[in-house]
Coordinates of C-alpha atoms (C1' of nucleotides) in Angstrom, one line a residue:
Chain A
X14 CA 59.0 20.0 67.6
X15 CA 59.4 16.7 69.5
X16 CA 59.2 14.7 66.3
X17 CA 61.9 16.8 64.7
X18 CA 64.1 16.4 67.7
X19 CA 63.8 12.7 67.8
X20 CA 64.3 12.0 64.1
X21 CA 68.0 12.0 63.8
X22 CA 69.2 14.8 66.0
X23 CA 71.0 12.2 68.0
X24 CA 73.3 11.6 65.0
X25 CA 73.8 15.3 64.4
X26 CA 74.6 16.1 68.0
X27 CA 76.9 13.1 68.2
X28 CA 78.8 14.4 65.1
X29 CA 78.8 17.9 66.5
X30 CA 80.3 16.7 69.7
X31 CA 82.8 14.5 68.0
X32 CA 84.0 17.5 66.0
X33 CA 84.0 20.1 68.7
X34 CA 84.8 18.3 71.9
X35 CA 87.7 16.1 72.8
X36 CA 86.3 12.7 73.5
X37 CA 88.2 10.5 75.8
X38 CA 87.8 6.8 76.2
X39 CA 85.4 7.1 79.0
X40 CA 83.1 9.3 77.0
X41 CA 83.5 7.1 73.9
X42 CA 82.2 4.1 75.8
X43 CA 79.1 6.0 76.8
X44 CA 78.5 7.3 73.4
X45 CA 78.8 3.7 72.1
X46 CA 76.2 2.6 74.5
X47 CA 74.0 5.4 73.5
X48 CA 74.3 4.5 69.8
X49 CA 73.5 0.9 70.5
X50 CA 70.4 1.9 72.5
X51 CA 69.2 4.1 69.6
X52 CA 70.0 1.3 67.1
X53 CA 67.9 -1.0 69.3
X54 CA 65.0 1.4 69.1
X55 CA 65.3 2.9 72.5
X56 CA 64.7 6.6 73.2
X57 CA 67.4 7.4 75.8
X58 CA 66.0 10.8 76.7
X59 CA 62.3 10.2 76.4
X60 CA 61.5 8.4 79.6
X61 CA 58.2 9.2 81.1
X62 CA 58.5 7.9 84.7
X63 CA 56.7 10.1 87.2
X64 CA 57.9 9.2 90.7
X65 CA 55.3 8.4 93.4
X66 CA 57.8 8.8 96.2
X67 CA 61.2 10.3 97.1
X68 CA 64.0 8.3 98.5
X69 CA 63.6 9.9 101.9
X70 CA 59.9 8.9 102.0
X71 CA 60.8 5.2 101.6
X72 CA 63.3 5.4 104.5
X73 CA 61.1 7.5 106.8
X74 CA 57.8 5.7 106.0
X75 CA 59.3 2.2 105.8
X76 CA 56.9 0.6 108.1
X77 CA 53.9 1.8 106.0
X78 CA 55.6 1.2 102.7
X79 CA 57.2 -2.2 103.4
X80 CA 55.9 -4.6 100.7
X81 CA 54.3 -1.8 98.7
X82 CA 55.1 -0.9 95.1
X83 CA 56.6 2.5 94.6
X84 CA 58.0 4.4 91.7
X85 CA 61.2 6.6 92.1
X86 CA 63.3 8.6 89.8
X87 CA 66.9 9.8 90.1
X88 CA 70.5 9.6 89.2
X89 CA 72.4 6.3 89.3
X90 CA 75.4 6.9 91.6
X91 CA 76.7 3.4 92.3
X92 CA 76.5 0.0 90.9
X93 CA 77.5 -3.2 92.6
X94 CA 77.1 -5.9 90.0
X95 CA 77.1 -9.5 91.1
X96 CA 76.3 -12.6 89.1
X97 CA 72.6 -12.6 89.0
X98 CA 71.6 -10.1 91.6
X99 CA 73.0 -6.6 91.7
X100 CA 72.7 -3.5 93.8
X101 CA 72.6 0.1 92.9
X102 CA 72.4 3.5 94.6
X103 CA 69.8 5.9 93.3
X104 CA 70.0 9.5 94.3
X105 CA 67.2 12.0 94.1
X106 CA 66.7 15.4 95.6
X107 CA 65.9 14.0 98.9
X108 CA 68.8 11.5 99.3
X109 CA 69.9 8.0 98.5
X110 CA 68.0 4.7 98.2
X111 CA 69.4 1.3 97.3
X112 CA 68.0 -0.7 94.4
X113 CA 68.1 -4.5 94.3
X114 CA 67.8 -6.0 90.8
X115 CA 67.6 -9.8 90.4
X116 CA 67.8 -11.6 87.1
X117 CA 65.1 -14.0 88.2
X118 CA 62.7 -11.1 88.8
X119 CA 63.2 -8.9 85.8
X120 CA 64.3 -11.4 83.2
X121 CA 67.5 -11.9 81.3
X122 CA 67.1 -9.0 78.9
X123 CA 66.2 -6.4 81.4
X124 CA 68.9 -7.6 83.8
X125 CA 71.6 -7.4 81.1
X126 CA 70.5 -3.9 80.0
X127 CA 70.5 -2.8 83.6
X128 CA 74.1 -3.9 84.0
X129 CA 74.9 -1.7 80.9
X130 CA 73.8 1.5 82.7
X131 CA 76.5 4.1 83.5
X132 CA 77.0 6.0 86.7
X133 CA 75.3 9.3 86.2
X134 CA 72.4 8.0 84.1
X135 CA 68.9 9.2 85.2
X136 CA 66.5 6.3 85.5
X137 CA 63.0 5.7 86.8
X138 CA 62.3 2.5 88.7
X139 CA 59.3 0.6 89.9
X140 CA 59.5 -1.9 92.6
X141 CA 58.7 -3.2 96.0
X142 CA 60.0 -1.7 99.3
X143 CA 61.8 -4.2 101.4
X144 CA 64.7 -4.6 103.8
X145 CA 67.8 -6.6 102.8
X146 CA 69.5 -9.3 104.8
X147 CA 72.0 -6.7 105.9
X148 CA 69.2 -4.5 107.1
X149 CA 69.2 -1.8 104.4
X150 CA 65.9 -0.4 103.2
X151 CA 65.8 -1.0 99.5
X152 CA 63.7 -1.3 96.4
X153 CA 63.4 -4.7 94.7
X154 CA 63.2 -3.5 91.1
X155 CA 60.4 -4.9 88.9
X156 CA 61.1 -2.6 86.0
X157 CA 63.2 0.4 85.1
X158 CA 63.3 3.1 82.4
X159 CA 66.2 5.1 81.2
X160 CA 65.3 8.8 81.5
X161 CA 68.5 10.5 80.5
X162 CA 71.8 8.9 79.3
X163 CA 74.9 10.5 80.9
X164 CA 77.7 10.9 78.4
X165 CA 80.4 12.1 80.8
X166 CA 81.8 10.4 83.9
X167 CA 81.0 12.1 87.2
X168 CA 83.8 13.0 89.6
X169 CA 84.8 10.2 92.0
X170 CA 82.3 9.5 94.7
X171 CA 84.7 9.2 97.6
X172 CA 86.8 12.3 97.3
X173 CA 84.2 14.4 95.5
X174 CA 85.3 17.4 93.5
X175 CA 88.1 19.1 95.4
X176 CA 89.4 21.4 92.7
X177 CA 88.1 24.8 93.8
X178 CA 88.1 26.2 90.3
X179 CA 86.1 23.3 88.9
X180 CA 83.7 23.5 91.8
X181 CA 82.9 27.1 90.9
X182 CA 83.0 26.7 87.1
X183 CA 80.9 23.5 87.0
X184 CA 78.8 24.0 90.1
X185 CA 76.4 21.3 89.0
X186 CA 79.1 18.7 89.5
X187 CA 80.0 20.2 92.9
X188 CA 76.3 19.9 93.9
X189 CA 76.1 16.3 92.7
X190 CA 79.1 15.0 94.5
X191 CA 79.7 17.3 97.4
X192 CA 76.8 17.1 99.9
X193 CA 78.2 19.9 102.0
X194 CA 78.1 22.3 99.1
X195 CA 74.5 21.3 98.4
X196 CA 73.8 22.0 102.1
X197 CA 75.2 25.5 101.9
X198 CA 72.7 26.5 99.2
X199 CA 69.8 24.9 100.9
X200 CA 70.7 26.9 104.0
X201 CA 71.1 30.0 101.9
X202 CA 67.5 29.5 100.6
X203 CA 66.2 29.0 104.1
X204 CA 68.0 32.1 105.4
X205 CA 66.5 34.3 102.7
X206 CA 63.1 32.7 103.1
X207 CA 63.2 33.3 106.8
X208 CA 64.1 37.0 106.4
X209 CA 61.4 37.5 103.8
X210 CA 58.8 35.8 105.9
X211 CA 59.9 37.7 109.0
X212 CA 59.6 41.1 107.3
X213 CA 56.3 40.3 105.7
X214 CA 55.1 39.1 109.1
X215 CA 56.0 42.6 110.4
X216 CA 53.9 44.3 107.8
X217 CA 56.6 45.1 105.3
X218 CA 55.8 44.8 101.6
X219 CA 58.3 43.4 99.2
X220 CA 59.0 45.5 96.1
X221 CA 61.2 45.4 93.1
X222 CA 63.0 48.6 91.9
X223 CA 65.1 49.1 88.8
X224 CA 68.4 47.3 88.3
X225 CA 69.2 49.8 85.5
X226 CA 69.7 53.3 86.8
X227 CA 70.2 56.5 84.8
X228 CA 72.2 57.8 87.8
X229 CA 73.9 55.3 90.0
X230 CA 73.2 56.2 93.6
X231 CA 72.7 55.0 97.2
X232 CA 76.3 54.0 97.8
X233 CA 79.9 54.9 97.3
X234 CA 81.0 52.5 94.6
X235 CA 82.0 52.3 91.0
X236 CA 79.2 51.1 88.7
X237 CA 79.0 48.9 85.7
X238 CA 78.1 51.0 82.7
X239 CA 75.7 49.8 79.9
X240 CA 73.7 51.3 77.2
X241 CA 70.1 51.4 76.1
X242 CA 69.9 51.4 72.3
X243 CA 66.3 52.5 71.8
X244 CA 66.6 55.3 74.3
X245 CA 70.1 56.1 73.1
X246 CA 71.3 56.7 76.6
X247 CA 73.9 55.3 79.0
X248 CA 72.5 53.3 82.0
X249 CA 74.2 51.9 85.0
X250 CA 73.7 48.6 86.8
X251 CA 72.5 49.6 90.2
X252 CA 75.0 49.9 93.1
X253 CA 72.1 50.1 95.6
X254 CA 68.3 50.3 95.5
X255 CA 68.2 52.9 98.3
X256 CA 67.1 56.0 96.4
X257 CA 64.2 54.2 94.7
X258 CA 63.0 52.6 98.0
X259 CA 63.0 56.0 99.6
X260 CA 60.8 57.3 96.7
X261 CA 58.4 54.6 97.8
X262 CA 58.3 56.2 101.3
X263 CA 57.4 59.4 99.6
X264 CA 54.7 57.5 97.8
X265 CA 53.1 56.3 101.0
X266 CA 54.5 52.8 101.5
X267 CA 55.5 52.9 105.1
X268 CA 57.3 49.6 105.3
X269 CA 59.1 48.3 102.2
X270 CA 61.9 45.9 101.5
X271 CA 63.8 44.6 98.5
X272 CA 66.0 41.5 98.3
X273 CA 68.1 41.6 95.2
X274 CA 71.4 42.0 93.4
X275 CA 73.7 45.0 93.5
X276 CA 76.5 45.4 91.1
X277 CA 79.8 47.0 91.9
X278 CA 82.7 47.4 89.5
X279 CA 85.4 46.7 92.0
X280 CA 87.8 44.1 93.2
X281 CA 87.0 40.5 93.7
X282 CA 88.0 38.8 96.9
X283 CA 86.9 36.2 99.4
X284 CA 84.4 38.7 100.6
X285 CA 83.5 40.6 97.4
X286 CA 81.7 39.4 94.3
X287 CA 80.9 41.9 91.5
X288 CA 77.2 41.1 91.9
X289 CA 76.0 40.4 95.4
X290 CA 72.7 40.1 97.2
X291 CA 71.4 42.7 99.6
X292 CA 68.4 43.2 101.7
X293 CA 67.3 46.8 102.0
X294 CA 64.4 47.7 104.3
X295 CA 62.8 51.0 105.1
X296 CA 60.3 51.8 107.8
X297 CA 58.6 55.2 108.2
X298 CA 58.3 56.8 111.6
X299 CA 61.2 54.8 112.8
X300 CA 64.8 55.7 113.4
X301 CA 68.2 54.0 113.5
X302 CA 67.6 52.6 116.9
X303 CA 64.5 50.7 115.6
X304 CA 66.6 49.5 112.6
X305 CA 69.3 48.2 114.8
X306 CA 66.8 46.1 116.7
X307 CA 65.4 44.9 113.4
X308 CA 68.9 44.0 112.2
X309 CA 69.9 41.9 115.2
X310 CA 66.5 40.3 115.2
X311 CA 66.7 39.2 111.6
X312 CA 70.3 37.9 111.8
X313 CA 70.0 36.1 115.1
X314 CA 66.5 34.9 114.1
X315 CA 67.9 33.5 110.8
X316 CA 70.6 31.6 112.8
X317 CA 68.1 30.2 115.2
X318 CA 65.7 29.3 112.4
X319 CA 68.2 27.4 110.2
X320 CA 70.8 26.3 112.7
X321 CA 68.7 26.0 115.8
X322 CA 71.1 28.2 117.7
X323 CA 72.3 31.8 117.8
X324 CA 75.7 30.7 118.8
X325 CA 77.6 29.9 115.7
X326 CA 81.0 28.5 114.8
X327 CA 82.9 30.3 112.1
X328 CA 86.3 29.0 111.0
X329 CA 87.1 27.8 114.5
X330 CA 85.7 30.8 116.2
X331 CA 82.6 30.9 118.3
X332 CA 80.3 33.9 117.7
X333 CA 77.3 34.6 119.8
X334 CA 74.6 36.4 117.8
X335 CA 72.1 36.6 120.7
X336 CA 70.7 40.1 120.9
X337 CA 71.0 42.8 122.0
X338 CA 74.3 43.6 120.4
X339 CA 76.4 46.3 122.1
X340 CA 76.2 49.8 120.6
X341 CA 79.5 51.6 120.3
X342 CA 80.1 55.0 118.6
X343 CA 82.8 55.1 116.0
X344 CA 84.7 57.7 117.9
X345 CA 84.5 55.6 121.1
X346 CA 85.6 52.5 119.2
X347 CA 88.6 54.3 117.8
X348 CA 89.5 55.6 121.3
X349 CA 89.1 52.1 122.8
X350 CA 91.2 50.2 120.2
X351 CA 93.8 52.9 119.2
X352 CA 93.9 55.5 122.0
X353 CA 93.2 58.2 119.5
X354 CA 90.7 60.7 120.7
X355 CA 89.4 62.6 117.7
X356 CA 87.0 64.7 119.9
X357 CA 90.0 66.1 121.8
X358 CA 91.7 67.1 118.6
X359 CA 88.8 68.5 116.5
X360 CA 90.0 70.3 113.5
X361 CA 93.2 68.3 113.2
X362 CA 91.7 64.9 112.4
X363 CA 93.6 64.5 109.1
X364 CA 96.9 65.4 110.7
X365 CA 96.3 63.2 113.7
X366 CA 95.3 60.2 111.5
X367 CA 98.4 60.6 109.3
X368 CA 100.6 60.9 112.3
X369 CA 99.2 57.6 113.5
X370 CA 100.2 56.0 110.2
X371 CA 96.7 55.8 108.7
X372 CA 96.8 55.8 104.9
X373 CA 94.6 58.7 103.6
X374 CA 93.8 59.8 100.0
X375 CA 95.1 63.2 99.1
X376 CA 92.6 65.8 100.0
X377 CA 90.9 63.7 102.6
X378 CA 88.5 65.5 105.0
X379 CA 88.0 65.0 108.7
X380 CA 85.2 62.5 108.3
X381 CA 87.3 60.4 105.9
X382 CA 90.2 60.5 108.3
X383 CA 88.0 59.2 111.1
X384 CA 86.5 56.5 108.9
X385 CA 89.9 55.4 107.6
X386 CA 91.3 55.2 111.1
X387 CA 88.4 53.1 112.1
X388 CA 88.6 50.8 109.1
X389 CA 92.4 50.3 109.2
X390 CA 92.8 50.0 112.9
X391 CA 89.5 48.9 114.5
X392 CA 87.5 46.7 112.2
X393 CA 89.6 43.6 112.5
X394 CA 89.0 43.5 116.3
X395 CA 85.2 43.4 116.0
X396 CA 84.6 39.7 116.1
X397 CA 81.6 39.4 118.3
X398 CA 78.6 41.4 117.0
X399 CA 78.7 45.1 117.7
X400 CA 76.9 48.1 116.2
X401 CA 79.3 50.9 115.3
X402 CA 77.3 54.1 115.4
X403 CA 77.4 57.9 114.8
X404 CA 79.5 58.0 111.6
X405 CA 80.9 61.4 110.4
X406 CA 78.5 63.3 108.2
X407 CA 81.0 63.7 105.4
X408 CA 81.0 59.9 104.8
X409 CA 77.3 59.5 105.3
X410 CA 75.6 61.7 102.7
X411 CA 72.2 60.0 103.0
X412 CA 71.9 59.9 106.8
X413 CA 70.3 62.3 109.1
X414 CA 72.5 64.4 111.4
X415 CA 72.5 63.9 115.1
X416 CA 70.5 66.7 116.7
X417 CA 73.2 67.1 119.4
X418 CA 76.1 67.1 117.0
X419 CA 75.6 68.0 113.3
X420 CA 79.0 66.7 112.4
X421 CA 77.8 63.1 113.2
X422 CA 74.9 61.1 111.9
X423 CA 72.3 58.7 113.2
X424 CA 74.0 55.8 111.5
X425 CA 75.0 52.3 112.4
X426 CA 77.0 49.4 110.9
X427 CA 77.0 46.0 112.6
X428 CA 80.3 44.2 112.6
X429 CA 80.7 40.5 113.0
X430 CA 83.9 38.6 112.5
X431 CA 85.6 41.9 111.5
X432 CA 83.2 42.3 108.6
X433 CA 80.7 45.0 107.9
X434 CA 77.5 43.0 107.7
X435 CA 75.0 45.8 107.3
X436 CA 74.5 49.5 107.2
X437 CA 71.6 51.6 108.3
X438 CA 70.6 55.0 109.5
X439 CA 67.8 57.5 110.2
X440 CA 67.2 58.6 106.7
X441 CA 67.9 62.1 105.7
X442 CA 64.5 63.6 104.7
X443 CA 65.5 67.3 104.6
X444 CA 65.7 68.1 100.9
X445 CA 67.7 71.3 101.5
X446 CA 70.4 69.4 103.5
X447 CA 70.3 66.5 101.0
X448 CA 71.0 68.9 98.2
X449 CA 74.0 70.3 100.1
X450 CA 75.3 66.8 100.7
X451 CA 75.0 65.9 97.1
X452 CA 76.8 69.1 96.1
X453 CA 79.6 68.2 98.5
X454 CA 79.8 64.7 96.9
X455 CA 79.9 66.3 93.4
X456 CA 82.8 68.5 94.5
X457 CA 84.6 65.4 95.8
X458 CA 83.9 63.6 92.5
X459 CA 85.3 66.6 90.6
X460 CA 88.3 66.5 92.9
X461 CA 88.9 62.9 91.7
X462 CA 86.9 60.7 94.0
X463 CA 85.3 58.3 91.5
X464 CA 83.2 56.6 94.2
X465 CA 81.5 59.8 95.3
X466 CA 77.8 60.2 94.8
X467 CA 76.2 61.9 91.8
X468 CA 73.7 64.7 92.0
X469 CA 70.3 63.2 91.7
X470 CA 67.7 65.9 90.9
X471 CA 64.9 63.5 90.4
X472 CA 65.5 62.1 93.9
X473 CA 65.7 65.6 95.4
X474 CA 62.4 66.5 93.7
X475 CA 60.8 63.5 95.4
X476 CA 62.2 64.5 98.8
X477 CA 60.8 68.0 98.3
X478 CA 57.3 66.6 98.2
X479 CA 58.0 65.3 101.6
X480 CA 59.4 62.0 102.9
X481 CA 58.3 60.8 106.3
X482 CA 61.0 60.3 108.9
X483 CA 62.2 56.8 108.4
X484 CA 64.9 54.3 109.4
X485 CA 66.7 52.4 106.7
X486 CA 68.7 49.2 106.7
X487 CA 70.9 47.3 104.2
X488 CA 72.2 43.8 105.0
X489 CA 74.8 42.0 102.9
X490 CA 73.0 38.7 102.6
X491 CA 76.0 36.8 101.2
X492 CA 78.1 37.6 104.2
X493 CA 75.4 36.5 106.6
X494 CA 75.1 33.3 104.7
X495 CA 78.9 32.9 104.9
X496 CA 78.8 33.2 108.7
X497 CA 75.8 30.9 109.1
X498 CA 77.3 28.2 106.8
X499 CA 80.9 28.5 108.0
X500 CA 82.0 29.3 104.5
X501 CA 85.5 30.8 104.1
X502 CA 84.8 32.5 100.8
X503 CA 81.8 34.4 99.3
X504 CA 82.2 32.2 96.3
X505 CA 81.1 29.3 98.4
X506 CA 77.7 30.9 98.9
X507 CA 77.2 32.1 95.4
X508 CA 76.1 29.4 93.0
X509 CA 78.0 30.8 90.0
X510 CA 80.6 33.2 91.2
X511 CA 82.3 35.4 88.6
X512 CA 85.3 33.8 86.9
X513 CA 87.5 34.7 84.0
X514 CA 86.5 32.7 80.9
X515 CA 88.3 29.4 80.5
X516 CA 91.3 29.8 78.1
Chain B
rG204 C1' 96.7 46.2 90.6
rA205 C1' 101.1 43.8 93.9
rG206 C1' 103.3 39.4 96.6
rC207 C1' 103.3 34.1 97.6
rC208 C1' 101.5 29.3 96.1
rC209 C1' 99.2 25.8 92.6
rG210 C1' 98.1 23.5 87.4
rU211 C1' 100.2 15.5 86.0
rA212 C1' 94.6 10.1 83.6
rG213 C1' 87.4 11.3 84.0
rC214 C1' 88.1 12.3 89.7
rU215 C1' 91.6 12.4 94.2
rC216 C1' 96.7 12.6 94.3
rA217 C1' 102.2 10.7 94.0
rG218 C1' 106.4 11.5 90.9
rC219 C1' 110.3 17.5 90.7
rA220 C1' 118.8 15.5 93.0
rG221 C1' 116.9 16.0 84.6
rG222 C1' 117.1 9.6 82.1
rU223 C1' 110.9 5.5 78.4
rA224 C1' 104.8 8.9 83.2
rG225 C1' 102.5 6.1 88.4
rA226 C1' 98.6 4.7 92.5
rG227 C1' 93.4 4.5 94.3
rC228 C1' 88.6 5.2 92.5
rA229 C1' 86.2 5.4 87.8
rC230 C1' 86.5 2.7 83.1
rC231 C1' 87.2 -2.1 79.7
rG232 C1' 87.2 -7.9 79.6
rG233 C1' 86.1 -12.2 82.8
rA234 C1' 83.9 -14.8 87.5
rC235 C1' 80.2 -14.2 91.2
rU236 C1' 72.0 -14.5 92.8
rU237 C1' 71.6 -10.0 99.6
rU238 C1' 76.0 -6.3 98.3
rU239 C1' 77.0 -1.5 100.3
rA240 C1' 84.0 2.3 99.2
rA241 C1' 81.3 -5.5 97.2
rU242 C1' 85.1 -9.1 96.2
rC243 C1' 88.5 -11.9 92.9
rC244 C1' 91.5 -12.3 88.0
rG245 C1' 93.4 -9.5 83.7
rG246 C1' 94.0 -4.4 81.2
rG247 C1' 96.9 2.2 82.0
rU248 C1' 93.2 4.9 79.1
rG249 C1' 97.8 11.0 79.4
rU250 C1' 98.3 18.1 75.1
rC251 C1' 102.3 16.3 82.6
rC252 C1' 98.1 24.2 81.6
rU253 C1' 100.3 26.8 76.9
rG254 C1' 104.6 28.8 74.3
rG255 C1' 109.7 29.5 74.2
rG256 C1' 114.8 28.4 76.3
rU257 C1' 118.9 25.4 78.7
rU258 C1' 120.3 20.2 77.8
rC259 C1' 122.4 14.4 74.3
rG260 C1' 117.7 14.2 77.0
rA261 C1' 112.6 18.4 80.5
rA262 C1' 106.4 16.6 84.0
rU263 C1' 111.1 18.0 86.7
rC264 C1' 115.5 23.6 85.6
rC265 C1' 114.9 29.0 83.4
rC266 C1' 111.7 32.8 81.0
rA267 C1' 107.0 34.5 79.3
rG268 C1' 101.8 33.8 79.1
rC269 C1' 96.9 31.6 80.6
rG270 C1' 93.8 29.9 84.6
rG271 C1' 93.0 29.3 89.9
rG272 C1' 93.8 29.9 95.3
rC273 C1' 95.5 32.9 99.5
rU274 C1' 97.2 37.6 101.5
rC275 C1' 97.3 42.8 100.7
rA276 C1' 95.1 47.3 98.3
rC277 C1' 89.7 49.3 97.0
rC278 C1' 84.9 47.9 98.6
rA279 C1' 79.9 45.4 101.2

RNA sequence: GAGCCCGUAGCUCAGCAGGUAGAGCACCGGACUUUUAAUCCGGGUGUCCUGGGUUCGAAUCCCAGCGGGCUCACCA
């Protein structure tokens, strides 16, 4: 395989690219260098250097390494060529280190070839750690090896890659030249790692449930449809893992969680991507109060873990994530921000909402009127963390009813910066009531609500075997990452956000 | 899906009262043996997003399309 690859594919691929890609002068120069290297017997993609140190090691352990021989590998990002002694910047995953190459040390031939390198080439270098006259810790190169020839010029080092479209489409370039973008994804990784470790530390087990669902469930959303050929049946990309995780409660796992993608066939915006990452966690013998505590603990804990503080800055706004977060019922929140008292006008909710100018779908019920009023009039005010609780039962088909008011549920949604960050409730474990709720959803669907839930007999059957009382929680991980990384768009925290294909 | 804005060199951006397309970095040639956005001398490398239209003449004005951003709608 390797032999086949090395015996002439360079020519083929060069021809291919020449035929299929527009080659500008800058690329032609690099291709010319590549050709000359190959003619000279070099193998520009076969370097074998294995680094002994990272750039950061050399800086942080300078006292110990001074005068020692080290081997590093990375991408060449700057070249300052002088007469007989040149400098270069080598970047690896840990950072930058300066190289110093002197003709008298490496010899005429090596020196000349070094000067022929292009910015973007991957090289391995062996040399001695020292400090320059100007005080910069550097590597005095004894030998170097080309590891991978770069055929395209990188974006400019000083301004980076500003074009938002290019940053998303060619994320690798964004990561190379924009350190702040790189930082966002490192933080994202740390946030998710923290959440995972925290849950495991609390005795949760991590599980994986299907992404392909015969019946999409667990949320109000339009699914992506697909098809399984061998089974000859339609399948849906999951809109939520909820119903499978609850089957695991039935199965005797008391604390489970899943971190993974959900897919929703809906609009794209600065806060919505068709596929996004959620955490869902379920705990038996717990209720929504317990899950609220878990929520504020995980989010504030993540902030403290990765930022060192629970007080964050988001787009010029200070947000204090320190628990406990206030609890505020949805009806009370509406009363506070709009003056509308739905409890005082029970039975006339739809009418009252419409009179207040709230946009409602035709055929909306009381619960939808209340929810719409909240979303259209209250949400935007909820900047500091707050748990909105006690949602109407009509819009919470999987949540347990309040014992003291069966029209409301033991549900919560934390809001931060006006965004719904999570959603949780005491899980409905009464199979009779669950069946009624599904039937209600089916009626809504038949009446034209294409986001209403489907009847899920398989899930009901599981509930009929008995599901322990449990609290459930879903957190929109991307939005948490946006908040903690001060990112204005969800696309800034997703490595490859969805884009239309290039024309 | 609607409204507003954007699309010029590899990158970052000027140019838009219509008159031969510019700068910085990058790149190419030369000088330079401790520079660091190295410096100095010389060189502009382009499908001005695409397609029509107006005009003697369009990067510039008009129309349509494509792609992107923001706001709104739906949603998390």
